[in-house]
Amino acid sequence: MDAKLVNPFIDAFITVMPQIGFPTPKRTKVFLSDKNAVSKGVVVMVGFTKQIRGNVVYNMREDTAKFIASTMMMGMPITEFDQMAQSAISELSNMLTANTATNLTNLELEVDISTPSLTVGEGFSLKISDGQYLTIEMDCGGHKIDIAIAVDRNL
């Protein structure tokens, strides 16, 4: 995978998360994975088309998703990962991926993103790619989110 395609994802995460009330995220791990990811509890997948094709997957524990949703809703307590909390996480994935798309456009790449697909459940396997993909673990004030990036240039 071209490193120039990875940095826009990291830059988007580092830009967007502080805007919604989190400390500046830190990259804690980077590793290659093969084809499938295992859900930590809440998974959101967004697809890319046009000059970039593939997927990005945001994978986190449910307690992290509830904390993020609560932060996005000005501290409203989230005791259950209900429809409102799920909507907040989907919106976060939209914000992150749209910012990534803007960053890719700045590299003179034309991209479109799909509607986010959110799934709840721990331990299931999700196909992300036909081959290897890169996972970047980001830490937002003690809350970890994996960003699985499986994109290539569509030549």
Backbone as a ProteinNet text record, in pm:
[ID]
protein_1_A
[PRIMARY]
MDAKLVNPFIDAFITVMPQIGFPTPKRTKVFLSDKNAVSKGVVVMVGFTKQIRGNVVYNMREDTAKFIASTMMMGMPITEFDQMAQSAISELSNMLTANTATNLTNLELEVDISTPSLTVGEGFSLKISDGQYLTIEMDCGGHKIDIAIAVDRNL
[TERTIARY]
84	0	88	50.3	123.3	108.2	221	217.7	144.1	148.1	77	-73.4	-123.8	-266.9	-301.5	-202.8	-226.5	-231.2	-139.2	-130.1	-259	-337.3	-463	-560.7	-556.8	-643	-596.4	-466.3	-410.3	-432.3	-404.6	-422	-567.7	-662.2	-804.8	-838.3	-790.6	-819.3	-762.5	-638.9	-572.7	-639.9	-701.3	-770.3	-909.7	-986.4	-1128.1	-1149.9	-1079	-1107	-1095.5	-992.4	-988.4	-1104.2	-1157.7	-1271.1	-1397.1	-1405.6	-1525.1	-1496.5	-1381.1	-1357.4	-1258	-1179.9	-1081.2	-942.4	-852.1	-713.5	-656.3	-547.6	-486.4	-454.5	-508.6	-486	-339.4	-300.8	-165.2	-171.4	-85	-73.9	3.6	-55.2	10.6	63.5	-0.9	44.6	14.1	97.2	72.9	107.8	14.8	43.1	-35.4	18.8	-47.5	-139.9	-254.4	-350.1	-387.1	-451.4	-485	-635.8	-696.8	-835.2	-942.1	-942.8	-1052.2	-1005.5	-1099.2	-1076.4	-1175.3	-1141.3	-1231.1	-1287.2	-1419.4	-1485	-1449.7	-1422.2	-1399.8	-1530.4	-1637.8	-1768	-1851	-1787.7	-1856.4	-1764.9	-1819.7	-1743.1	-1821.2	-1751.3	-1812.4	-1724.2	-1785.9	-1713.1	-1762.6	-1667.5	-1698.6	-1615.7	-1681.1	-1612.6	-1566.5	-1465.4	-1411.8	-1427.4	-1460.8	-1469.6	-1402	-1401.5	-1339.3	-1191.4	-1101.2	-958.3	-897.8	-970.2	-930.1	-1042	-1005.6	-1107.3	-1068.2	-1169.2	-1143.3	-1229.2	-1181.7	-1258.6	-1171.8	-1237.1	-1178.3	-1275.9	-1220.2	-1302.8	-1255	-1349.7	-1322.4	-1374.1	-1285.8	-1317.9	-1284.1	-1383	-1361.6	-1447.6	-1411.7	-1493.7	-1621	-1725	-1852	-1840	-1761.2	-1746.4	-1677.5	-1585.8	-1523.5	-1625.9	-1707.8	-1811.7	-1909.9	-1947.5	-2039.7	-1973.8	-1844.9	-1773.3	-1766.1	-1734.9	-1726.8	-1863.4	-1968.7	-2104.1	-2141.7	-2108.9	-2138	-2064.5	-1937.9	-1858.7	-1919.4	-1961.4	-2021.1	-2153.8	-2222.4	-2351.6	-2337.4	-2224.6	-2198.4	-2204.7	-2157.6	-2149.1	-2274.6	-2375.1	-2496.6	-2458.7	-2503.6	-2467.1	-2523.5	-2440.5	-2480.3	-2461.9	-2571.3	-2563.1	-2586.3	-2652.2	-2682.8	-2642.1	-2585.9	-2546	-2668.4	-2757.5	-2886.5	-2875.3	-2990.8	-2994.4	-2929.5	-2948.8	-2889.9	-2737.2	-2685.4	-2540.2	-2482.7	-2553.6	-2508.6	-2504.5	-2603.6	-2607	-2486.9	-2450.8	-2335.7	-2206.9	-2190.2	-2069.9	-2067.9	-2183.2	-2190.2	-2153.7	-2201.7	-2169.1	-2019.6	-1960.3	-1815.7	-1741.5	-1783.4	-1715.5	-1732	-1848.1	-1868.6	-1771	-1757.6	-1668.5	-1523.1	-1480.4	-1342.7	-1315.3	-1409.2	-1386.9	-1401	-1492.1	-1504.6	-1377.6	-1322.5	-1197.5	-1084.2	-1082.8	-984.2	-1000.1	-1124.9	-1151.6	-1101.3	-1120.1	-1068.6	-915.5	-852.6	-706.5	-658.5	-731.8	-695.8	-716.1	-819.9	-843.8	-728.3	-672.4	-556	-434	-437.1	-331.1	-368.3	-472	-522.8	-581.2	-647.7	-717.7	-867.7	-944.9	-1089.8	-1147.6	-1222.7	-1279.8	-1423.7	-1498.6	-1631.9	-1631.8	-1715.1	-1726.8	-1871.2	-1885.1	-2017.6	-2078.6	-2203	-2269.5	-2206.9	-2184	-2124.9	-2218.4	-2157	-2230.8	-2182.6	-2269.7	-2233.9	-2287.5	-2202.5	-2241.5	-2198.3	-2286.4	-2259.1	-2248.2	-2147	-2126.2	-1977.6	-1941.8	-1800.8	-1760.8	-1642.2	-1583.5	-1616.5	-1700.6	-1729.7	-1620.5	-1608.9	-1507.5	-1568.9	-1498.3	-1545.9	-1442.8	-1483.9	-1391.3	-1372.3	-1246.8	-1212.2	-1147.5	-1072	-991.5	-971.6	-932.6	-896.3	-751.9	-677.5	-537.5	-502.8	-379.9	-336.2	-385.8	-401.5	-437.9	-364.4	-360.5	-288.5	-386	-350.9	-430.5	-346.3	-406.4	-341	-425.1	-365.1	-434.9	-408.8	-518.4	-509	-562.4	-496.1	-537.5	-590.1	-716.1	-780	-806.5	-710.1	-728.2	-759	-691.5	-713	-815.7	-882	-980.2	-918.7	-909.4	-839.7	-937.2	-899.3	-977.6	-880.4	-914.2	-836	-892.5	-803.3	-841.4	-779.3	-863.2	-817	-831.5	-720.5	-717.8	-684.7	-779.2	-760.6	-799.9	-713.8	-742.1	-623	-654.8	-554.1	-598.4	-503.6	-537.6	-609.8	-715.7	-792.1	-738.4	-652.9	-585.3	-669.2
-118.5	0	124.2	219.6	344.7	428.1	465.9	546.2	677.9	731.3	856.2	839.9	716.6	691.1	669.3	642.1	616.8	747.1	836.4	960.6	1042.1	1048	1123.5	1070	940.7	882	924.8	917.4	956.9	1105.8	1186.1	1330.9	1366.4	1297.4	1323.6	1293.1	1180.2	1140.2	1242.9	1285.3	1381.6	1519	1551	1679.2	1677.3	1572.1	1568.5	1542.1	1448.4	1409.9	1526.8	1612.1	1727.1	1825.1	1831.3	1920.8	1878.6	1750.7	1704.9	1680.2	1727.4	1726.7	1625.8	1562.7	1465.8	1527	1474.2	1518.6	1471.6	1531.2	1491.7	1343	1266.3	1120.4	1088	971	922.9	787.1	769.3	639.5	547.3	432.6	341.8	214.9	168.9	48	61.1	-2.6	-14.8	-158.7	-228.3	-366.3	-406.4	-507	-561.9	-674.4	-680.6	-788.4	-846.3	-961	-1030.1	-1051	-992.6	-1009.6	-971.2	-1031.8	-1014.7	-946.5	-875.8	-818.5	-883.4	-886.7	-939.2	-820.4	-815.2	-702.6	-697.2	-575.1	-551.4	-519.6	-497.1	-464.9	-374.1	-272.5	-180.2	-157.8	-183.6	-170.8	-83.3	11.5	93.9	83.4	43.5	31.8	138.3	203	302.6	267.3	269.1	236.2	359.3	338.9	443	399.8	494.6	468.4	580.9	571.4	659.7	628.6	724.8	699.2	619.6	609.4	525.1	423.7	297.7	195.8	115.8	73.1	-7.1	36.8	5.1	30.2	86	156.4	189.4	136.8	78.4	23	79.9	135.3	186	79.3	24.2	-89.5	-52.7	-63.6	-23.3	-106.1	-103	-169	-87.4	-153.6	-84.4	25.8	4.8	109.8	233.4	212.9	325.3	397.8	321.9	382.8	463.1	411.9	485.8	612.7	604.8	722.8	829.4	787	881.2	943.9	861.9	914.1	1013.8	982.9	1074.4	1207	1200.8	1321.8	1404.2	1336.2	1406.1	1471.3	1415.2	1468.4	1551.6	1622.5	1718.2	1656.5	1532.1	1468	1395	1388.6	1314.4	1169.4	1119	981.3	879.4	785.8	678.2	547	489.4	363.6	243.7	267.5	161.6	209.4	120.2	157.6	148.8	246.6	248.6	319	341.1	400.1	539	618.7	752.8	744.5	656.6	640	583.9	490.8	434.7	542.9	630.1	739.9	833	858.4	944.7	881.7	751.4	684.3	682	660.8	666.4	805.4	906.9	1044.3	1071.2	1020.7	1035.8	972.2	853	787.7	869.6	931.9	1022.6	1139.8	1200.1	1314.8	1276.4	1162.3	1116.7	1084.8	1012.7	968.4	1083.8	1175.4	1293.1	1378.2	1391.5	1465.7	1393.7	1261.8	1182.7	1205.7	1204.1	1225.7	1362.5	1463	1596.5	1593.7	1523.2	1511.3	1441.1	1338.4	1267.4	1357.8	1439.9	1534.9	1634.5	1672.1	1761.5	1696.4	1562.4	1489.6	1469.7	1543.4	1538.6	1402.9	1340.3	1214.1	1239	1196.5	1212	1089.8	1114.2	1004.5	1033	926.9	931	831.4	857.6	764.1	713.7	592.8	533.3	574	539.6	557.6	460.3	502.5	411.5	294.4	179.8	60.7	21.4	36.8	10	-126.8	-204.5	-335.6	-344.7	-401.3	-417.1	-565.7	-601.9	-740.6	-765.7	-848.1	-874.6	-1010.3	-1016.7	-1143.3	-1194.4	-1125	-1173.9	-1128.7	-1201.4	-1173	-1091.4	-987.8	-897.1	-891.1	-923.3	-916.6	-770.8	-728.1	-590.7	-581.8	-685.9	-681.6	-822.4	-831.4	-960.4	-998.7	-904.1	-929.2	-864.4	-819.7	-755.4	-611.4	-564.1	-425.1	-377.3	-247.6	-185.8	-146.2	-177.9	-134.2	-40.1	72.9	171.4	185.5	157.9	175.1	316.6	388.7	526	529.9	605.9	622.1	764	773	902.2	910.5	956.7	970.6	838.9	732.3	601.2	514.7	568.6	492.9	461.2	331.5	289.5	256.4	301.7	277	226.6	112.5	62.1	119.3	168.2	213.6	114.8	31.3	-65.7	-2.5	9.2	79	-20.4	-39.7	-130.9	-56.8	34.6	113.5	108.4	120.5	127.3	229.2	271.5	358.6	274.2	328.4	262.6	314.3	235.5	282.9	267
0	0	0	-78.8	-93.1	34.7	96.4	219.5	199.6	75.4	48.3	67.9	59.6	79.4	226.6	309.2	451.3	531.2	502	579.5	582.7	473.7	481.7	587.9	615.2	718.8	858	879.4	1009.6	1032.6	930.5	942.8	973.6	910.2	936.1	1081.1	1131.5	1269.3	1368.2	1342.5	1431.1	1422.9	1310.2	1293.7	1354.3	1326.7	1364.8	1513.9	1570.8	1710.4	1808.8	1801.3	1892.6	1870.4	1747.7	1720.3	1793.7	1831.7	1904	2051.7	2099.1	2242.9	2295.4	2209.5	2254.8	2253.1	2340.1	2330.3	2195.7	2153.3	2026.5	2030.5	1934.4	1933.2	1907	1957.4	1936.3	1866.5	1769.6	1701.8	1794.3	1830.2	1924	1858.6	1752.2	1682.8	1534.6	1453.6	1310.1	1274.1	1208.4	1170.5	1046.3	976.5	858.8	902	838.4	862	726.4	729.1	605.4	593.9	497.4	453.8	555.6	673.9	770	898	959.5	1092.6	1187.2	1314.1	1416.7	1493.8	1502.4	1569.4	1717.2	1763.9	1906.2	1977.1	1899.1	1958.3	1870.3	1810.7	1720.2	1600.1	1481.4	1358.3	1261.8	1199.6	1094.9	971.2	859.6	732.8	636.7	568	465.4	342.4	225.6	101.3	26.2	-59.9	-147	-292	-378.6	-522.1	-599.1	-727.2	-827.1	-836.4	-811.1	-827.2	-711.7	-602.3	-489.5	-470.2	-455.2	-430.7	-306.8	-233.7	-115.2	0.9	121.6	243.1	354.1	444.3	572.9	677.9	783.6	890.2	1022.8	1098.4	1232.8	1328.8	1412.8	1498.7	1642.6	1731.4	1870.9	1965.3	2091	2193.4	2213.9	2261	2281.5	2386.1	2492.2	2592.8	2533.6	2440.4	2370.5	2285	2212.9	2128.2	2213.9	2329.5	2417.7	2470.4	2504	2552	2442.7	2320.2	2208.4	2182.9	2180.5	2157.7	2266.2	2389.6	2500.9	2482.3	2443.7	2421.3	2308.4	2200.9	2086.9	2123.7	2224.6	2267.7	2395.3	2402.6	2510.4	2650.3	2663.7	2793.6	2839.2	2754.1	2789	2821.9	2937.5	2973.9	2873.6	2834.5	2743.6	2819.4	2864.4	2937.5	2846.4	2734.1	2638.8	2500	2420.7	2285.5	2194.4	2214.1	2144.7	2010	1947.3	1813.2	1809.1	1913.1	1915.1	1922.1	2007.3	2019	1888.6	1826.3	1699.6	1591.3	1593.2	1497.1	1515.6	1640	1668.2	1614.2	1633	1584.2	1431.2	1370.5	1223.9	1173.7	1242.8	1203.3	1220.2	1326.1	1344.2	1226.9	1186.5	1073.6	946.1	929.2	815.5	820.6	937.8	954.1	924.6	980.8	960.3	813.8	752.2	615	515.9	541.2	453.6	461.4	581.4	595.7	522.8	532.1	457	307.4	259.2	116.4	72.4	156.1	125.9	117.7	212	209.7	83	39.6	-83.4	-205.7	-202.1	-311	-320.7	-206.8	-206.9	-272.4	-283.9	-354.7	-502	-543.8	-681.4	-718	-619.5	-642.3	-625.7	-722.4	-715.1	-643	-534.3	-455.7	-417.7	-401.1	-340.5	-226.6	-125.9	-14.4	-6.7	46.4	62.3	195.7	212.2	340.5	440.7	565.1	663.3	693.6	717.4	757.7	897	997.6	1137.2	1177.6	1244	1295.1	1441	1523.3	1665.7	1697.1	1773	1812.6	1825.2	1917.7	1943.9	1887.8	1829.5	1791.3	1652.1	1576.9	1442.3	1346	1236.5	1136	1023.4	981.1	877.2	765.6	643.4	530	490.8	490.3	458.5	320.9	286.4	164.6	110.1	-15.9	-73.9	-40.1	11.6	45.6	177.7	189.5	313.1	320	441.7	466	589.9	607.4	718.4	827.8	951.6	1066	1150.6	1185.1	1270.2	1396.1	1510.5	1638.2	1687.7	1712.9	1763.6	1906.1	1991	2130	2148.9	2191.4	2219.5	2368.7	2443.3	2587.3	2656.3	2616.8	2677.9	2607.2	2508.9	2430.4	2295.5	2263.8	2142.6	2029.8	1911.5	1790.2	1684.2	1625.1	1512.8	1384.3	1298.3	1165.1	1066.8	1007.4	908.7	771.5	700.4	572.3	460.9	371.5	257.9	130.9	87.6	-32.7	-128.1	-255.4	-360	-462.9	-543.4	-656.3	-760.2	-812.4	-918.5	-1051.7	-1113.2	-1234.2	-1355.3
[MASK]
+++++++++++++++++++++++++++++++++++++++++++++++++++++++++++++++++++++++++++++++++++++++++++++++++++++++++++++++++++++++++++++++++++++++++++++++++++++++++++

